[in-house]
CSV table of C-alpha atoms in Angstrom, one decimal:
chain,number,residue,atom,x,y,z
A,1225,UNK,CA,97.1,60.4,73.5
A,1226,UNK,CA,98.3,63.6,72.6
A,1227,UNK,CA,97.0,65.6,75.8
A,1228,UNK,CA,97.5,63.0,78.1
A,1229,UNK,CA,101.3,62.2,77.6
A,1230,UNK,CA,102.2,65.6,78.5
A,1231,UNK,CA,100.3,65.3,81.4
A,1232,UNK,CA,101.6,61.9,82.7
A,1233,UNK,CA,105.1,63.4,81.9
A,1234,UNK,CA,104.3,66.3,84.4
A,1235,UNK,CA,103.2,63.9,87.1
A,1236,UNK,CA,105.8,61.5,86.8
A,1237,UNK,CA,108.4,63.9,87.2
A,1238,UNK,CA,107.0,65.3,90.1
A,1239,UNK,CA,105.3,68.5,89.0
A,1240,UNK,CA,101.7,69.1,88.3
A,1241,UNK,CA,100.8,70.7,85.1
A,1242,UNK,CA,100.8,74.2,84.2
A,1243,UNK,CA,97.3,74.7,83.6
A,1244,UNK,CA,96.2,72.5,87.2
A,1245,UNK,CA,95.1,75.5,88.8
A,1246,UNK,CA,92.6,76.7,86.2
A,1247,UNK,CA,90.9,73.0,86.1
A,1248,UNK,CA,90.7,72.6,89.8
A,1249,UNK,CA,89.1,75.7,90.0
A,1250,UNK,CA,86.3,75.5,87.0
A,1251,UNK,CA,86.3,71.6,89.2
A,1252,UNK,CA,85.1,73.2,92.1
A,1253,UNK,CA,82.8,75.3,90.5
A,1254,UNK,CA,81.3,72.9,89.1
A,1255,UNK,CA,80.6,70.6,91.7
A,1256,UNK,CA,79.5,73.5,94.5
A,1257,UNK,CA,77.1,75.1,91.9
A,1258,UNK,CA,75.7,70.9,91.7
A,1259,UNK,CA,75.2,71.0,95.0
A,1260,UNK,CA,73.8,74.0,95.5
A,1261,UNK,CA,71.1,73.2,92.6
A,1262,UNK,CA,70.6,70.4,94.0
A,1263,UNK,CA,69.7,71.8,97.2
A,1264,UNK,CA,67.4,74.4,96.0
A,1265,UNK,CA,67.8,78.2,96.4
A,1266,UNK,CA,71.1,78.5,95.7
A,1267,UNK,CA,72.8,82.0,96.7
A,1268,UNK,CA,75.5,82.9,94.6
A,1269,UNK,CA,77.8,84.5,97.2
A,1270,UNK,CA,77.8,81.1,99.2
A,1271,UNK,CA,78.7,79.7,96.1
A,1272,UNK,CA,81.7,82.0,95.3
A,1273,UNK,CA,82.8,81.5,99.1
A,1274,UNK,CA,82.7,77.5,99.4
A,1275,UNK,CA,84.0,77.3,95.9
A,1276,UNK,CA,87.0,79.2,96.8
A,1277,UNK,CA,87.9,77.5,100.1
A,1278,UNK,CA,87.3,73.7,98.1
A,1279,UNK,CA,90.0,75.4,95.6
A,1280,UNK,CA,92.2,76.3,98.0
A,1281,UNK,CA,92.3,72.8,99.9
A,1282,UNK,CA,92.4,70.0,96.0
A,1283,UNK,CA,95.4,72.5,95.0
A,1284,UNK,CA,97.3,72.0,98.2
A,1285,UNK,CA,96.2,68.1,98.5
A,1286,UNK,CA,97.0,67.7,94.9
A,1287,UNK,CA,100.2,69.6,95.4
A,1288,UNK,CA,101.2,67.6,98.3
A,1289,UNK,CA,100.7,63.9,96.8
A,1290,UNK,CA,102.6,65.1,93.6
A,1291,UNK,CA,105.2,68.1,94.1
A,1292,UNK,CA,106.1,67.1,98.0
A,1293,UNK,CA,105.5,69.7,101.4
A,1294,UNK,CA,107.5,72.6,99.9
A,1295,UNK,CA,105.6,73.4,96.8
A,1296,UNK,CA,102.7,72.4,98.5
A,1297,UNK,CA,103.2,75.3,101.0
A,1298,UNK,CA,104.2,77.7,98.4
A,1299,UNK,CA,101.0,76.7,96.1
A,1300,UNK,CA,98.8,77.4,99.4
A,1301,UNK,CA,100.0,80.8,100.2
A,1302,UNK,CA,99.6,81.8,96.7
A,1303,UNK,CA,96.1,80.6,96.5
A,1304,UNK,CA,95.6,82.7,99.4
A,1305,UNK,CA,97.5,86.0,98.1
A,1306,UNK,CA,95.5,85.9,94.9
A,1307,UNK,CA,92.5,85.4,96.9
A,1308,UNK,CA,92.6,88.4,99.2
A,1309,UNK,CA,93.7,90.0,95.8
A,1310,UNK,CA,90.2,89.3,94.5
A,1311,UNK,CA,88.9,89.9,97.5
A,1312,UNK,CA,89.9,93.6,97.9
A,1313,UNK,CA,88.7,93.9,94.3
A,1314,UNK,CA,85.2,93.2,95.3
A,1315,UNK,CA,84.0,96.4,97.1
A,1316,UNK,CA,86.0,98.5,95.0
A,1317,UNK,CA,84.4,97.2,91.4
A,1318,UNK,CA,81.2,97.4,93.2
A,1319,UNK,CA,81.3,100.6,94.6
A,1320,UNK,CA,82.5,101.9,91.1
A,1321,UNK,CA,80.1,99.4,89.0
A,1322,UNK,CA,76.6,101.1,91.5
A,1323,UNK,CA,78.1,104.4,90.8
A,1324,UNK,CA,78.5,104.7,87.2
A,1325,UNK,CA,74.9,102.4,86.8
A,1326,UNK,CA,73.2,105.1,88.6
A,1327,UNK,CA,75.5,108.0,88.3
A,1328,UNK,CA,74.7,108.0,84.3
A,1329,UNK,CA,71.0,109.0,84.9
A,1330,UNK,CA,71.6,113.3,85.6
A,1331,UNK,CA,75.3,112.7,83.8
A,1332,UNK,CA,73.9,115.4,81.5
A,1333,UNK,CA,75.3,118.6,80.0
A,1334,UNK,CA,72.6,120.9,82.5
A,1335,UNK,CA,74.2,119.0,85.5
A,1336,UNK,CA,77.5,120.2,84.8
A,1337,UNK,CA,76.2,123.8,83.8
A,1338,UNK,CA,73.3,124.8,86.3
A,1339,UNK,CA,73.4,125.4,89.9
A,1340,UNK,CA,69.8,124.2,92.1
A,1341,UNK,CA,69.0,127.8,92.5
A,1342,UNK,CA,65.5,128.0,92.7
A,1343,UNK,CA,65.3,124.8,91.8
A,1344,UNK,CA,63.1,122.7,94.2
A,1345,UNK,CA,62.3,119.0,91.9
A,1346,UNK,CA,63.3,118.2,88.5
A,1347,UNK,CA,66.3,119.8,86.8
A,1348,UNK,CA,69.3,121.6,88.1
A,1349,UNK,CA,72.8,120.4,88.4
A,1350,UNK,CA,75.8,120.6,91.0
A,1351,UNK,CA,78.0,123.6,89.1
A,1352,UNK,CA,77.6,125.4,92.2
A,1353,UNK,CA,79.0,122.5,94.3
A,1354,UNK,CA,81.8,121.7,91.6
A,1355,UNK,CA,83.3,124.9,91.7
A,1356,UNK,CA,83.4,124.7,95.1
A,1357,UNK,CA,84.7,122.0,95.8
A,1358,UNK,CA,87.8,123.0,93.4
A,1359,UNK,CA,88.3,126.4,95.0
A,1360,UNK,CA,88.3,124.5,98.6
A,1361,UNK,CA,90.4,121.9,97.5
A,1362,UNK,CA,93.1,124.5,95.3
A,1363,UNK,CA,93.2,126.5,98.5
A,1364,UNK,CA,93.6,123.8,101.2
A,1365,UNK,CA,96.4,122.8,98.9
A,1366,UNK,CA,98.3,125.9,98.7
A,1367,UNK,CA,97.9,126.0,102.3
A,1368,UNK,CA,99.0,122.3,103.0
A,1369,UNK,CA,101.7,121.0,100.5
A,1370,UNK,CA,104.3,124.1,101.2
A,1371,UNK,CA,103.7,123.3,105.4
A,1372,UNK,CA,104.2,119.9,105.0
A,1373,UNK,CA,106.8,119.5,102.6
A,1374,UNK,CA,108.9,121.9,104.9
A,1375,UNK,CA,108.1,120.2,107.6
A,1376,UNK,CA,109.1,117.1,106.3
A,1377,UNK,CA,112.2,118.8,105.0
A,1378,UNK,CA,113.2,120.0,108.9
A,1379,UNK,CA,112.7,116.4,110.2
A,1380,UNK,CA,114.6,114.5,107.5
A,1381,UNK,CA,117.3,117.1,106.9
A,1382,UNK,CA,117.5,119.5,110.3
A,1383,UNK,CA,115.6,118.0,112.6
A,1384,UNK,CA,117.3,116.4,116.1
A,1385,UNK,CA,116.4,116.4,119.7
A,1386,UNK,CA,113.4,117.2,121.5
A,1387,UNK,CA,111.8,119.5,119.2
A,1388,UNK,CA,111.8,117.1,116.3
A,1389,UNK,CA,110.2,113.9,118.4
A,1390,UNK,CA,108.0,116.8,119.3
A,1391,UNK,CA,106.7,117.8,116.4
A,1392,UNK,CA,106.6,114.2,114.6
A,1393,UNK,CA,104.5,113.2,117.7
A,1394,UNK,CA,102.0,115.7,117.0
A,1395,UNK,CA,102.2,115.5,113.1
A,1396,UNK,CA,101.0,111.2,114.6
A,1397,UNK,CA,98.0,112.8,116.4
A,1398,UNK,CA,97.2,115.0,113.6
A,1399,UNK,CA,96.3,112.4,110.9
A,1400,UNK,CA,94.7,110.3,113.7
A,1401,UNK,CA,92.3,112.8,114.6
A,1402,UNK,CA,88.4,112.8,113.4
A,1403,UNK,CA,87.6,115.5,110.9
A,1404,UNK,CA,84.6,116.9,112.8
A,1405,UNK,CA,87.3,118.2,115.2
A,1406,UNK,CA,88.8,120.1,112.3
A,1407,UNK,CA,85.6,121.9,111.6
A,1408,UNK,CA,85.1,122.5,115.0
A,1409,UNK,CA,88.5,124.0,115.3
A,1410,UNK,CA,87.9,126.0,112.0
A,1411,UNK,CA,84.6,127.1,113.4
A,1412,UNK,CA,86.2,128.5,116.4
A,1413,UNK,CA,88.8,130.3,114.9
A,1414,UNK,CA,86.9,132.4,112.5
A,1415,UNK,CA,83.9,132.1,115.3
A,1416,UNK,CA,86.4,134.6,117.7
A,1417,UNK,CA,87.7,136.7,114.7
A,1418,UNK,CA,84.0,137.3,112.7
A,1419,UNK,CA,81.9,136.3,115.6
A,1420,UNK,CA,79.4,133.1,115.5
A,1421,UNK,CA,77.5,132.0,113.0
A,1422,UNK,CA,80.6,132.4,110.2
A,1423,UNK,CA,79.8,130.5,107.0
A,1424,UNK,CA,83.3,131.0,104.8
A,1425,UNK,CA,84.9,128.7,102.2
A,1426,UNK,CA,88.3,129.7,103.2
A,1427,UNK,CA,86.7,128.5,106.6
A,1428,UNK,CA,86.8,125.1,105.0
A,1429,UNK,CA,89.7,125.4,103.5
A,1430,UNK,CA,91.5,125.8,106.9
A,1431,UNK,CA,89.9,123.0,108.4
A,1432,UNK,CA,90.5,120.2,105.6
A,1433,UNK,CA,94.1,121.6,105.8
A,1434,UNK,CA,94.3,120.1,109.5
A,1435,UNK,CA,93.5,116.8,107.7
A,1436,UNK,CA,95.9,116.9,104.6
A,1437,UNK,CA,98.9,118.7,106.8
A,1438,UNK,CA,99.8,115.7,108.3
A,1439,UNK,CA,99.6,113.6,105.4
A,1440,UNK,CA,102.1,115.1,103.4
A,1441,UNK,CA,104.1,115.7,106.1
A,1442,UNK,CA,104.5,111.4,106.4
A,1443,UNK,CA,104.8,110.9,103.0
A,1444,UNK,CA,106.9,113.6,102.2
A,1445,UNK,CA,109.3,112.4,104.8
A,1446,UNK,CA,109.1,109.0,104.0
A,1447,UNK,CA,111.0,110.2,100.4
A,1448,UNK,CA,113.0,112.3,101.5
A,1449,UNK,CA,114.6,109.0,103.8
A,1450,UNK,CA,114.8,107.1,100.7
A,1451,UNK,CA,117.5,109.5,98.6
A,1452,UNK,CA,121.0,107.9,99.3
A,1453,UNK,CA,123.1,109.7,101.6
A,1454,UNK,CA,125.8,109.2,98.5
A,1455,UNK,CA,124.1,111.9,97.1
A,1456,UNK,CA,123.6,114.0,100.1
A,1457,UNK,CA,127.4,113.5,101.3
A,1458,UNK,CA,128.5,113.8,97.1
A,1459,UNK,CA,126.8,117.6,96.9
A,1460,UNK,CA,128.7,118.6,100.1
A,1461,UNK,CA,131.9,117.4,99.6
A,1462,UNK,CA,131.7,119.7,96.4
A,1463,UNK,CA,131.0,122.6,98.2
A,1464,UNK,CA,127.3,122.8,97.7
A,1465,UNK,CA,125.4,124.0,100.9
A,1466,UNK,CA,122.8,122.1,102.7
A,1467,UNK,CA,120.4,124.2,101.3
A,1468,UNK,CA,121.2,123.8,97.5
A,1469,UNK,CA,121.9,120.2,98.2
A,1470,UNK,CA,117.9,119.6,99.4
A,1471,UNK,CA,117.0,122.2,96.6
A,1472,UNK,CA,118.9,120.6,93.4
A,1473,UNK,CA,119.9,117.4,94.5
A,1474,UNK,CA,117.3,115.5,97.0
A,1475,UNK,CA,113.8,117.5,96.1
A,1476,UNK,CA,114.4,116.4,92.3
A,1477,UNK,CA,115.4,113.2,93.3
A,1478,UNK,CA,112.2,112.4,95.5
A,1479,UNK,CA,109.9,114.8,93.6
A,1480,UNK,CA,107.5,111.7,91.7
A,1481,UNK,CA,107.1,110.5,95.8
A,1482,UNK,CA,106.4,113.5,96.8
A,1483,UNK,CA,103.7,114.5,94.0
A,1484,UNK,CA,102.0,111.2,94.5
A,1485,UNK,CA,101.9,111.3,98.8
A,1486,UNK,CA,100.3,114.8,98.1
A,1487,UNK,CA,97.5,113.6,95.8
A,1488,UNK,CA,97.2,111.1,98.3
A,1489,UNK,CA,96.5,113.8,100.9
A,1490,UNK,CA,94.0,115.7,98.2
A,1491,UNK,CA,92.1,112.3,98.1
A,1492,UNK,CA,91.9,112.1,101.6
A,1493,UNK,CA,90.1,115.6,102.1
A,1494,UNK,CA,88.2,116.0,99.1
A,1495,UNK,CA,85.4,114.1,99.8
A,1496,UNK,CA,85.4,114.9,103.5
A,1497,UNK,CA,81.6,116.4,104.4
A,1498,UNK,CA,81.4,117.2,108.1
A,1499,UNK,CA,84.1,120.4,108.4
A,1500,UNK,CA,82.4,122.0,105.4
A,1501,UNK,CA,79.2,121.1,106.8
A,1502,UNK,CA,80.2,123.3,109.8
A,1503,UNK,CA,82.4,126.0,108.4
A,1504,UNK,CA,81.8,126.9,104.6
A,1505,UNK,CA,77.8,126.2,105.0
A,1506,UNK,CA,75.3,125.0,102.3
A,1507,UNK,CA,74.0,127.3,99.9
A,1508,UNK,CA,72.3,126.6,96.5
A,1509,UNK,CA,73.4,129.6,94.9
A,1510,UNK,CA,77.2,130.1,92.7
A,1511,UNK,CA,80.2,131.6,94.9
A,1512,UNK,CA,83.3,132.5,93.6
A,1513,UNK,CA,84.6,133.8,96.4
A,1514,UNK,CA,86.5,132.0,99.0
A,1515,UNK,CA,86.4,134.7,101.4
A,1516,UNK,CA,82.4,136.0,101.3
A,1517,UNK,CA,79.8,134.0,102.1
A,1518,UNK,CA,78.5,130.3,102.1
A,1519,UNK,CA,80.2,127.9,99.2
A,1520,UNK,CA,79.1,124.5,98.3
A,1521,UNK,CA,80.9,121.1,97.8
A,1522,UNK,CA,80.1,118.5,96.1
A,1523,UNK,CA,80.6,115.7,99.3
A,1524,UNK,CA,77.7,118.2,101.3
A,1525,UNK,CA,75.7,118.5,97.8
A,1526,UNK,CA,75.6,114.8,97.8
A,1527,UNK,CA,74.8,114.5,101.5
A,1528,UNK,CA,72.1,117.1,100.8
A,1529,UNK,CA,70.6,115.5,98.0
A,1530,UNK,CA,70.2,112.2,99.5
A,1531,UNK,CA,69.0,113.7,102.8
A,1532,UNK,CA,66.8,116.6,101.8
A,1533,UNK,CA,64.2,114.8,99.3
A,1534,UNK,CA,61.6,116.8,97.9
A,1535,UNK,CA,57.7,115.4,96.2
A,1536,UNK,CA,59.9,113.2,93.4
A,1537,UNK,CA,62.5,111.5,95.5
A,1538,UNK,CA,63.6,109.4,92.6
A,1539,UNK,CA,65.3,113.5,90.9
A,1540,UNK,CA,67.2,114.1,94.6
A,1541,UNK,CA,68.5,110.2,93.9
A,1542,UNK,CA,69.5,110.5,90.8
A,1543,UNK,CA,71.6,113.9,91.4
A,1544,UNK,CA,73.3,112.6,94.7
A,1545,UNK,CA,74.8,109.4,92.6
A,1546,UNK,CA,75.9,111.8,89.6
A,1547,UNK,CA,77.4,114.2,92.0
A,1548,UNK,CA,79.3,110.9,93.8
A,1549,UNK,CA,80.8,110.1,90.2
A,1550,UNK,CA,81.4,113.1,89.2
A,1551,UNK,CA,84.1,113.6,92.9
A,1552,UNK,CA,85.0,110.3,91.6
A,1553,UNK,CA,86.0,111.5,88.3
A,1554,UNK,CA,87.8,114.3,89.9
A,1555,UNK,CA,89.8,112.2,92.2
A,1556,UNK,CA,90.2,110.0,89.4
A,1557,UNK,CA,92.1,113.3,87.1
A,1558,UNK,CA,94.1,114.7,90.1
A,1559,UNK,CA,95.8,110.9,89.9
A,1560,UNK,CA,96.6,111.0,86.3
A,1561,UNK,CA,97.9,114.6,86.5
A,1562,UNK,CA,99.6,113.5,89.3
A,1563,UNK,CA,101.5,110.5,87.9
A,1564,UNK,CA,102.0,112.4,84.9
A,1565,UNK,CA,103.9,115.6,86.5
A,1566,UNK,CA,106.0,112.6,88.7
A,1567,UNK,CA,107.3,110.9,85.3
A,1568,UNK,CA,108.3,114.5,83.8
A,1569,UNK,CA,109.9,115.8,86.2
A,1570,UNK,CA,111.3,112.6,88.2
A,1571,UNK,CA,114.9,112.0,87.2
A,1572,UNK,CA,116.1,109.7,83.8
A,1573,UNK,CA,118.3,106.8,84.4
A,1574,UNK,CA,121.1,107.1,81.9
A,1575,UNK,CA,121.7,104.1,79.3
């Protein structure tokens, strides 16, 4: 008597109970997993699908008869927002669930010490391919965040007329473009300079920076358009130049923006494989230097190992996932530095 007053009371005043959702959708469950038993072979994809368009349709019927059109509606479009939710949830918990199962195997303290030189089966690790990777990355940085944050900086602050549609129309076509044309561009660069057949990490570098340019450029700019003009036109009427007032007033202002669209741009051409492929080269051997030489990545050593199986396929396998998680990991720690620099050094609200 006791649960089921509460539950008339709901209805009768026109509302359906608080918990509704959670029974219509163990319901459904219920009575798709039936079927499908009683079908034989039941596939448990099919199951998740049918059982969340069945929940979708009893909440909005029930909805309808009980709460009227309106809530109805709104119940509906929820459904369907938490759906997708859990939809996009999907490939990303599997992607990272197959990757740590089978990234684990070589996650070992000889993988993360060892380069494959002279290596040819068992053993070895990607320290060769780590260091690479950062160096590349560090150095496509240096050369990317200062060009685009000015560049965003001319557009938002200096920028009018010709020149500035000009230049945001190419900064479009940049990040549009495929990232083999980087490397190609790359190649040809230090192809006329060294002559063919150049292998370079700073070769990389150069190309991924044709990726990441462009991407803090746009989110940089997209900031920068969210200070208040208040501020802007509060600096000035003090006296402050233009030049202080983006210095002191709207770069401290936009700065935990501005870390996070660059990270953004570091995840984007981090695990990029075809430039490097082209331009730094694939060596199995340690280089420290960005400026002599093949260097190694960990997106090519992973490529490699997957591609390039030797008499035990099952050790190439097995290095190729751990190298995967260990980018991820890296991507993973450039995020949390990231947000961690934006909250020091984004400004306090005072109480």
């Amino acid at each position: 008597m006791s649960t089921v007053a509460p539950i008339a009371n709901a209805l009768t005043a026109g509302k359906l109970p608080r918990y509704t959702p959670a029974w219509v959708l163990l319901g459904s469950a219920v009575i798709i997993t039936g079927i499908a038993l009683l079908m034989g072979n039941p596939s448990i994809p099919g199951i998740v699908v049918v059982t969340a368009v069945l929940f979708v349709v009893l909440v909005y019927l029930l909805s309808l008869v009980v709460e009227g059109s309106r809530k109805a509606k709104d119940r509906l479009m929820t459904s369907l927002v938490t759906l997708a939710f859990l939809l996009a949830l999907v490939p990303l918990i599997s992607v990272a669930a197959t990757t740590i199962g089978l990234g684990l195997a070589r996650f070992d303290l000889e993988f993360f010490t060892t380069s494959m030189r002279n290596v040819t089966d068992a053993g070895g690790g990607a320290l060769h391919a780590i260091v690479g990777t950062l160096l590349i990355t560090l150095a496509t940085a240096i050369i990317s965040i200062p060009i685009g944050i000015l560049t965003a900086i001319y557009l938002v602050e200096y920028g009018r007329g010709k020149l500035a549609k000009w230049i945001t129309f190419m900064v479009d076509i940049m990040i549009g473009i495929p990232s083999i044309v980087a490397g190609l561009f790359a190649y040809a660069l230090f192809a006329l300079i060294f002559g063919p057949g150049i292998r370079l990490g700073i070769a990389g570098s150069i190309a991924l920076s044709l990726l990441m340019i462009p991407v803090v450029v746009r989110s940089t700019e997209e900031m920068l358009k969210l200070v208040p003009n208040e501020l802007r036109e509060a600096s000035l009427a003090l006296g402050v130049p233009k030049y202080l007032t983006i210095i002191k007033v709207v770069l401290p202002t936009s700065l935990a923006g501005i870390v996070t669209g660059s990270l953004l741009a570091v995840a984007r051409v981090i695990g990029e494989t075809a430039p490097l492929l082209i331009v730094a080269g694939f060596t199995q051997s340690m280089n420290y230097n960005l400026f002599s030489d093949r260097m190694m990545s960990l997106p090519l050593f992973v490529y490699s190992s997957y591609s390039q199986q030797g008499a035990d396929p099952q050790q190439f396998l097995d290095r190729a996932w751990t190298g995967a998680l260990t980018l991820i990991l890296i991507v993973m720690a450039l995020n949390l530095l990231g947000r961690l620099i934006a909250r020091i050094f984004s400004p306090k609200l005072s109480r």
